[in-house]
Coordinates of C-alpha atoms and ligand atoms in Angstrom, one line a residue:
M13 CA -0.5 12.5 -0.8
T14 CA -0.5 9.0 -1.9
A15 CA 0.1 6.4 0.8
E16 CA 2.9 4.0 0.8
L17 CA 1.6 0.5 0.0
I18 CA 2.4 -2.1 2.6
S19 CA 2.6 -5.3 0.6
G20 CA 2.0 -8.5 2.7
T21 CA 2.5 -10.2 -0.6
E22 CA 6.2 -9.0 -0.6
I23 CA 6.9 -9.1 3.0
S24 CA 5.6 -12.5 3.6
K25 CA 7.9 -13.7 0.8
A26 CA 11.0 -12.3 2.5
I27 CA 10.0 -13.7 5.9
L28 CA 9.4 -17.4 4.1
E29 CA 12.8 -16.9 2.7
E30 CA 14.4 -16.2 6.2
I31 CA 12.6 -19.4 7.6
K32 CA 14.0 -21.4 4.6
Q33 CA 17.4 -20.3 5.6
E34 CA 16.7 -21.0 9.2
V35 CA 15.5 -24.5 8.4
N36 CA 18.8 -25.3 6.2
E37 CA 20.8 -24.3 9.0
M38 CA 19.0 -26.5 11.5
K39 CA 19.4 -29.5 9.2
D40 CA 23.1 -28.7 8.6
K41 CA 23.8 -28.7 12.2
T42 CA 21.1 -31.2 13.6
G43 CA 20.1 -33.4 10.7
K44 CA 16.6 -32.5 11.8
V45 CA 13.8 -30.3 10.5
P46 CA 10.8 -28.8 11.7
G47 CA 7.9 -31.1 11.8
L48 CA 4.2 -29.8 11.5
V49 CA 0.9 -32.0 11.4
T50 CA -2.3 -30.6 9.8
I51 CA -5.4 -32.6 10.7
L52 CA -8.3 -32.2 8.6
V53 CA -11.6 -33.8 9.4
G54 CA -14.2 -34.2 6.7
E55 CA -14.3 -32.7 3.2
N56 CA -15.3 -29.0 3.8
P57 CA -14.0 -27.3 0.4
A58 CA -12.7 -24.1 2.0
S59 CA -10.8 -26.2 4.7
I60 CA -9.4 -28.6 2.0
S61 CA -7.9 -25.3 0.1
Y62 CA -6.6 -23.6 3.4
V63 CA -4.9 -26.9 4.5
T64 CA -3.3 -27.6 1.0
L65 CA -1.9 -23.9 0.8
K66 CA -0.3 -24.7 4.6
V67 CA 1.0 -28.1 3.6
R68 CA 2.3 -26.7 0.2
T69 CA 4.0 -23.8 2.2
A70 CA 5.3 -26.1 4.8
L71 CA 6.9 -28.6 2.1
N72 CA 8.5 -25.6 0.3
L73 CA 10.3 -24.9 3.3
G74 CA 11.8 -28.2 3.8
F75 CA 9.7 -29.2 6.8
N76 CA 8.4 -32.5 7.6
E77 CA 4.7 -32.0 6.8
I78 CA 2.2 -34.7 7.8
Q79 CA -1.3 -34.2 6.3
D80 CA -3.7 -36.1 8.5
N81 CA -6.9 -36.6 6.8
Q82 CA -9.8 -38.0 9.0
P83 CA -13.3 -38.9 7.8
E84 CA -16.5 -36.6 8.7
D85 CA -17.6 -39.4 11.4
I86 CA -14.7 -39.7 13.5
S87 CA -15.5 -39.8 16.9
Q88 CA -14.4 -37.2 19.4
E89 CA -12.7 -39.8 21.5
D90 CA -10.7 -41.1 18.4
L91 CA -9.7 -37.3 17.4
L92 CA -8.5 -36.8 21.0
A93 CA -6.6 -40.1 20.8
L94 CA -4.9 -38.7 17.6
I95 CA -3.9 -35.8 19.3
D96 CA -2.4 -37.2 22.1
K97 CA -0.3 -39.5 19.6
Y98 CA 1.0 -36.3 18.3
N99 CA 1.6 -34.5 21.5
N100 CA 3.9 -37.6 22.4
D101 CA 5.7 -37.6 19.1
P102 CA 9.1 -36.0 19.3
E103 CA 9.4 -35.6 15.4
I104 CA 6.2 -33.4 15.5
N105 CA 6.8 -29.5 16.7
G106 CA 3.3 -28.1 15.7
I107 CA 0.1 -29.5 15.7
L108 CA -3.0 -27.6 13.7
V109 CA -6.1 -28.8 13.8
Q110 CA -8.3 -27.1 10.7
L111 CA -11.4 -25.5 11.9
P112 CA -14.5 -25.9 11.7
L113 CA -14.9 -29.4 13.0
P114 CA -18.2 -31.4 12.4
K115 CA -20.9 -30.6 14.7
H116 CA -20.7 -33.8 16.8
I117 CA -17.2 -32.5 18.0
D118 CA -16.5 -30.0 20.7
D119 CA -13.9 -27.9 19.0
K120 CA -13.1 -26.2 22.2
K121 CA -12.3 -29.7 24.0
V122 CA -10.0 -30.6 20.8
L123 CA -8.1 -27.4 20.7
N124 CA -7.5 -27.6 24.6
A125 CA -5.9 -31.1 24.2
I126 CA -3.2 -29.9 22.0
D127 CA 0.1 -29.6 24.1
P128 CA 0.6 -25.7 24.5
D129 CA 4.1 -26.2 23.4
K130 CA 3.0 -27.6 20.1
D131 CA 0.1 -25.2 19.9
V132 CA 1.4 -23.3 16.7
D133 CA -2.0 -21.4 16.2
A134 CA -1.8 -20.1 20.1
F135 CA -5.5 -20.6 20.7
H136 CA -4.9 -22.4 23.8
P137 CA -5.9 -20.7 26.8
V138 CA -2.3 -21.4 28.4
N139 CA -1.1 -19.5 25.3
V140 CA -3.5 -16.8 25.5
G141 CA -2.5 -16.4 29.1
R142 CA 1.2 -16.6 28.2
L143 CA 0.7 -13.6 25.7
M144 CA -1.3 -11.6 28.3
I145 CA 1.9 -11.7 30.8
G146 CA 4.1 -11.1 27.9
G147 CA 8.0 -11.1 27.8
D148 CA 9.7 -14.4 28.2
E149 CA 6.4 -16.3 29.1
V150 CA 5.3 -16.1 25.2
R151 CA 5.8 -19.3 23.4
F152 CA 3.9 -18.6 20.3
L153 CA 2.0 -15.5 18.9
P154 CA -1.5 -16.1 17.4
C155 CA -0.7 -16.0 13.5
T156 CA -2.9 -13.1 12.2
P157 CA -2.0 -10.6 15.0
A158 CA 1.7 -11.5 14.6
G159 CA 1.5 -10.9 11.0
I160 CA -0.1 -7.5 11.7
Q161 CA 2.7 -6.7 14.0
E162 CA 5.2 -7.7 11.3
L163 CA 3.7 -5.4 8.7
I164 CA 3.8 -2.4 11.2
V165 CA 7.3 -3.0 12.2
R166 CA 8.8 -4.0 8.8
S167 CA 6.9 -0.9 6.9
G168 CA 9.1 1.4 9.5
T169 CA 6.0 2.4 11.6
E170 CA 7.3 3.9 15.1
T171 CA 5.2 1.9 17.6
K172 CA 6.7 3.4 21.0
G173 CA 4.3 6.0 22.3
A174 CA 2.0 5.8 19.2
E175 CA -1.8 5.8 19.5
V176 CA -3.1 2.6 18.4
V177 CA -6.7 2.1 17.7
V178 CA -8.0 -1.6 17.1
V179 CA -11.5 -1.9 15.6
G180 CA -12.7 -5.3 16.7
R181 CA -12.5 -7.6 19.8
S182 CA -12.6 -11.0 18.6
N183 CA -10.4 -13.7 20.3
I184 CA -8.3 -14.3 17.1
V185 CA -7.4 -10.8 16.1
G186 CA -8.8 -7.6 18.0
K187 CA -8.1 -8.7 21.6
P188 CA -4.6 -10.0 20.7
I189 CA -3.3 -7.7 18.9
A190 CA -4.4 -5.0 21.2
M191 CA -2.6 -6.6 24.1
M192 CA 0.6 -7.3 21.8
M193 CA 0.7 -3.6 20.9
A194 CA 0.4 -2.7 24.4
Q195 CA 3.4 -4.8 25.9
K196 CA 6.7 -3.5 26.6
G197 CA 9.4 -4.0 24.0
V198 CA 10.3 -3.5 20.2
G199 CA 7.4 -3.0 17.9
A200 CA 5.2 -2.4 20.8
N201 CA 5.0 0.0 23.8
S202 CA 1.9 1.6 22.2
T203 CA -1.1 3.2 23.6
V204 CA -4.1 1.2 22.8
T205 CA -7.7 1.5 22.3
I206 CA -10.3 -1.3 21.4
V207 CA -13.4 -0.1 19.7
H208 CA -16.2 -2.4 18.9
T209 CA -19.9 -2.6 18.4
G210 CA -20.4 -1.1 22.0
T211 CA -18.5 1.9 21.1
Q212 CA -20.5 5.3 21.1
D213 CA -18.4 7.3 18.6
L214 CA -16.2 5.0 16.2
A215 CA -14.9 8.2 14.2
T216 CA -13.6 10.0 17.0
H217 CA -11.3 7.2 18.4
C218 CA -10.3 6.4 14.8
K219 CA -9.4 9.9 14.0
R220 CA -6.8 10.0 16.9
A221 CA -5.0 6.7 15.6
D222 CA -1.4 7.0 14.5
I223 CA -1.9 3.1 13.9
L224 CA -5.3 2.0 12.8
V225 CA -6.0 -1.8 12.8
V226 CA -9.4 -2.8 11.6
A227 CA -10.8 -6.1 12.0
A228 CA -14.4 -5.9 11.9
G229 CA -15.4 -7.8 8.8
V230 CA -17.8 -4.9 7.7
P231 CA -16.9 -3.5 4.0
N232 CA -16.1 0.5 4.0
L233 CA -16.9 0.6 7.9
V234 CA -14.0 3.1 8.1
K235 CA -14.4 6.2 6.3
P236 CA -11.9 8.2 4.7
E237 CA -12.5 11.4 7.1
W238 CA -11.9 9.0 10.0
I239 CA -8.2 8.5 9.0
K240 CA -5.6 10.7 10.6
P241 CA -3.3 12.1 7.7
G242 CA 0.0 10.4 7.5
S243 CA -1.1 7.3 9.8
T244 CA -0.6 3.7 9.1
V245 CA -3.7 1.6 8.5
I246 CA -3.9 -2.0 8.6
D247 CA -6.8 -3.5 7.1
V248 CA -7.7 -7.0 8.2
G249 CA -11.3 -7.4 6.9
V250 CA -11.7 -9.7 3.9
N251 CA -15.3 -9.2 2.5
R252 CA -16.7 -11.1 -0.4
I253 CA -18.6 -8.1 -2.2
G254 CA -19.6 -10.1 -5.3
K255 CA -18.1 -12.2 -8.1
N256 CA -15.9 -11.2 -11.0
E257 CA -18.0 -12.5 -14.0
K258 CA -14.9 -13.0 -16.3
T259 CA -13.1 -15.1 -13.9
G260 CA -15.8 -16.3 -11.6
K261 CA -13.7 -15.4 -8.7
A262 CA -15.1 -13.6 -5.4
I263 CA -14.2 -9.9 -5.4
L264 CA -12.7 -9.0 -2.2
R265 CA -12.6 -5.7 0.0
G266 CA -11.5 -4.7 3.4
D267 CA -13.0 -2.6 6.2
V268 CA -11.6 0.7 4.8
D269 CA -12.5 2.6 1.9
F270 CA -8.9 1.9 0.3
A271 CA -9.3 4.1 -2.8
K272 CA -10.0 7.3 -0.8
A273 CA -8.0 6.1 2.5
K274 CA -4.8 5.7 0.3
E275 CA -4.9 9.6 -0.4
I276 CA -4.8 10.6 3.5
A277 CA -3.1 7.7 5.1
G278 CA 1.0 7.6 5.2
K279 CA 0.6 3.6 5.0
I280 CA -1.8 1.6 4.2
T281 CA -2.4 -2.4 3.5
P282 CA -4.5 -3.5 0.4
V283 CA -7.1 -6.3 0.4
P284 CA -5.9 -8.6 -0.8
G285 CA -2.4 -8.8 -0.5
G286 CA -2.1 -7.2 3.1
V287 CA -2.6 -9.0 6.1
G288 CA -3.8 -12.3 4.3
P289 CA -0.6 -13.7 3.1
M290 CA 1.1 -13.1 6.5
T291 CA -0.9 -15.5 8.5
I292 CA 0.3 -18.7 7.1
C293 CA 3.6 -17.2 7.1
M294 CA 3.5 -16.7 11.0
L295 CA 2.3 -20.2 11.2
M296 CA 5.3 -21.6 9.7
R297 CA 7.6 -19.5 12.0
N298 CA 5.9 -20.6 15.0
T299 CA 6.6 -24.0 13.7
L300 CA 10.1 -23.4 13.3
R301 CA 10.5 -21.6 16.7
S302 CA 9.0 -24.7 18.5
A303 CA 11.4 -27.0 16.9
Q304 CA 14.5 -24.7 17.7
R305 CA 13.0 -24.6 21.4
S306 CA 12.8 -28.5 21.4
M307 CA 16.2 -29.0 20.4
Ligands
NAD404 P1 -15.3 -11.4 14.5 O1 -16.8 -11.1 13.5 O2 -15.0 -12.5 15.2 O3 -15.2 -10.2 15.2 C1 -15.4 -8.7 14.5 C2 -15.4 -7.7 15.6 O4 -15.5 -6.4 15.0 C3 -16.5 -7.8 16.7 O5 -15.6 -7.8 18.0 C4 -17.1 -6.6 16.7 O6 -17.4 -6.2 17.9 C5 -16.5 -5.7 15.7 N1 -17.2 -5.0 14.9 C6 -18.1 -5.6 13.8 N2 -19.0 -4.7 13.3 C7 -18.8 -3.5 13.8 C8 -19.3 -1.9 13.8 N3 -19.9 -2.0 13.0 N4 -18.4 -1.0 14.5 C9 -17.6 -1.3 15.5 N5 -16.9 -2.8 15.6 C10 -17.6 -3.7 14.9 O7 -14.3 -11.1 13.3 P2 -12.7 -11.6 13.3 O8 -12.6 -13.0 13.1 O9 -12.0 -10.8 14.2 O10 -12.3 -11.0 11.6 C11 -12.6 -9.6 11.4 C12 -12.3 -9.6 9.9 O11 -10.8 -9.8 9.5 C13 -13.2 -10.7 9.0 O12 -13.5 -9.8 7.7 C14 -12.2 -11.6 8.9 O13 -12.5 -12.1 7.3 C15 -10.8 -11.0 8.5 N6 -9.7 -11.9 8.9 C16 -8.9 -11.9 7.9 C17 -7.4 -12.7 8.4 C18 -6.5 -12.8 7.5 O14 -6.5 -12.1 6.7 N7 -5.5 -13.7 7.7 C19 -7.5 -13.6 9.7 C20 -8.6 -13.3 10.4 C21 -9.6 -12.4 10.1

């Protein structure tokens, strides 16, 4: 059996199209569009390329996008003042501070200064708490876990009562996706297990999973024999395992042995082209929802 491929590239395109339509409707009705500010401190090449992609996507969707670049030596006080300015700007619905920040700045302090109602990355402790409570309390879902849940739902995977095993317990992927899948409601209502570096027998847990979400950052951690036949496998890992000599581009692999796993799983995400494209898409949707709420 060969698994059905869950293409994040295709699904994210469809979602971006849906967002674009909603932006057009908002513009027709209210004359307004969602406003997103991306704050980039310094000139870290990886950060520049991430921000450029976010800015380009926001502009393509018709957002009011402000790219606010600040010098590497900006003081923490000035950065906090900048965030305060955008917190109080009614035209701005989402504030994104690109990490990492320079060493002299306390990134926790900066992220916690963002108004939780404009925190489209959903890293603020208030939004983490709201996610934990669930239901109507939730304003924003963190972007990568939200993308994972969309892939699960849009691939037609049954989540109610499903055994979900999440490999990894980070604050940005493992913990939030585990909590989201355990909540009541559509696309969730699952029985969730989190496994991590302290787990004694990873294989036994993974073998039970109807839905296996792997976010460890270890290439080929999940062996094909750990995969339950017919299950849905979401591989979040992005590991650079070398360079393509012709193109000079990094060769990327996930945390799952994809070539063999696809012969056992029912549905599986590739790396790249699986979870990756979903994150930015969910950031845009969070900004749109924030704008809709503010109106
Ligand atoms: P992290 O390093 O913060 O956390 C990794 C987690 O995996 C830890 O909780 C650890 O306990 C667990 N783990 C590591 N090795 C393990 C092992 N051998 N056995 C069991 N558990 C193990 O990483 P993260 O930020 O959660 O990211 C995980 C992976 O997902 C990385 O490869 C990262 O690049 C990728 N990622 C991709 C996206 C995206 O595609 N948009 C977004 C975020 C992270």
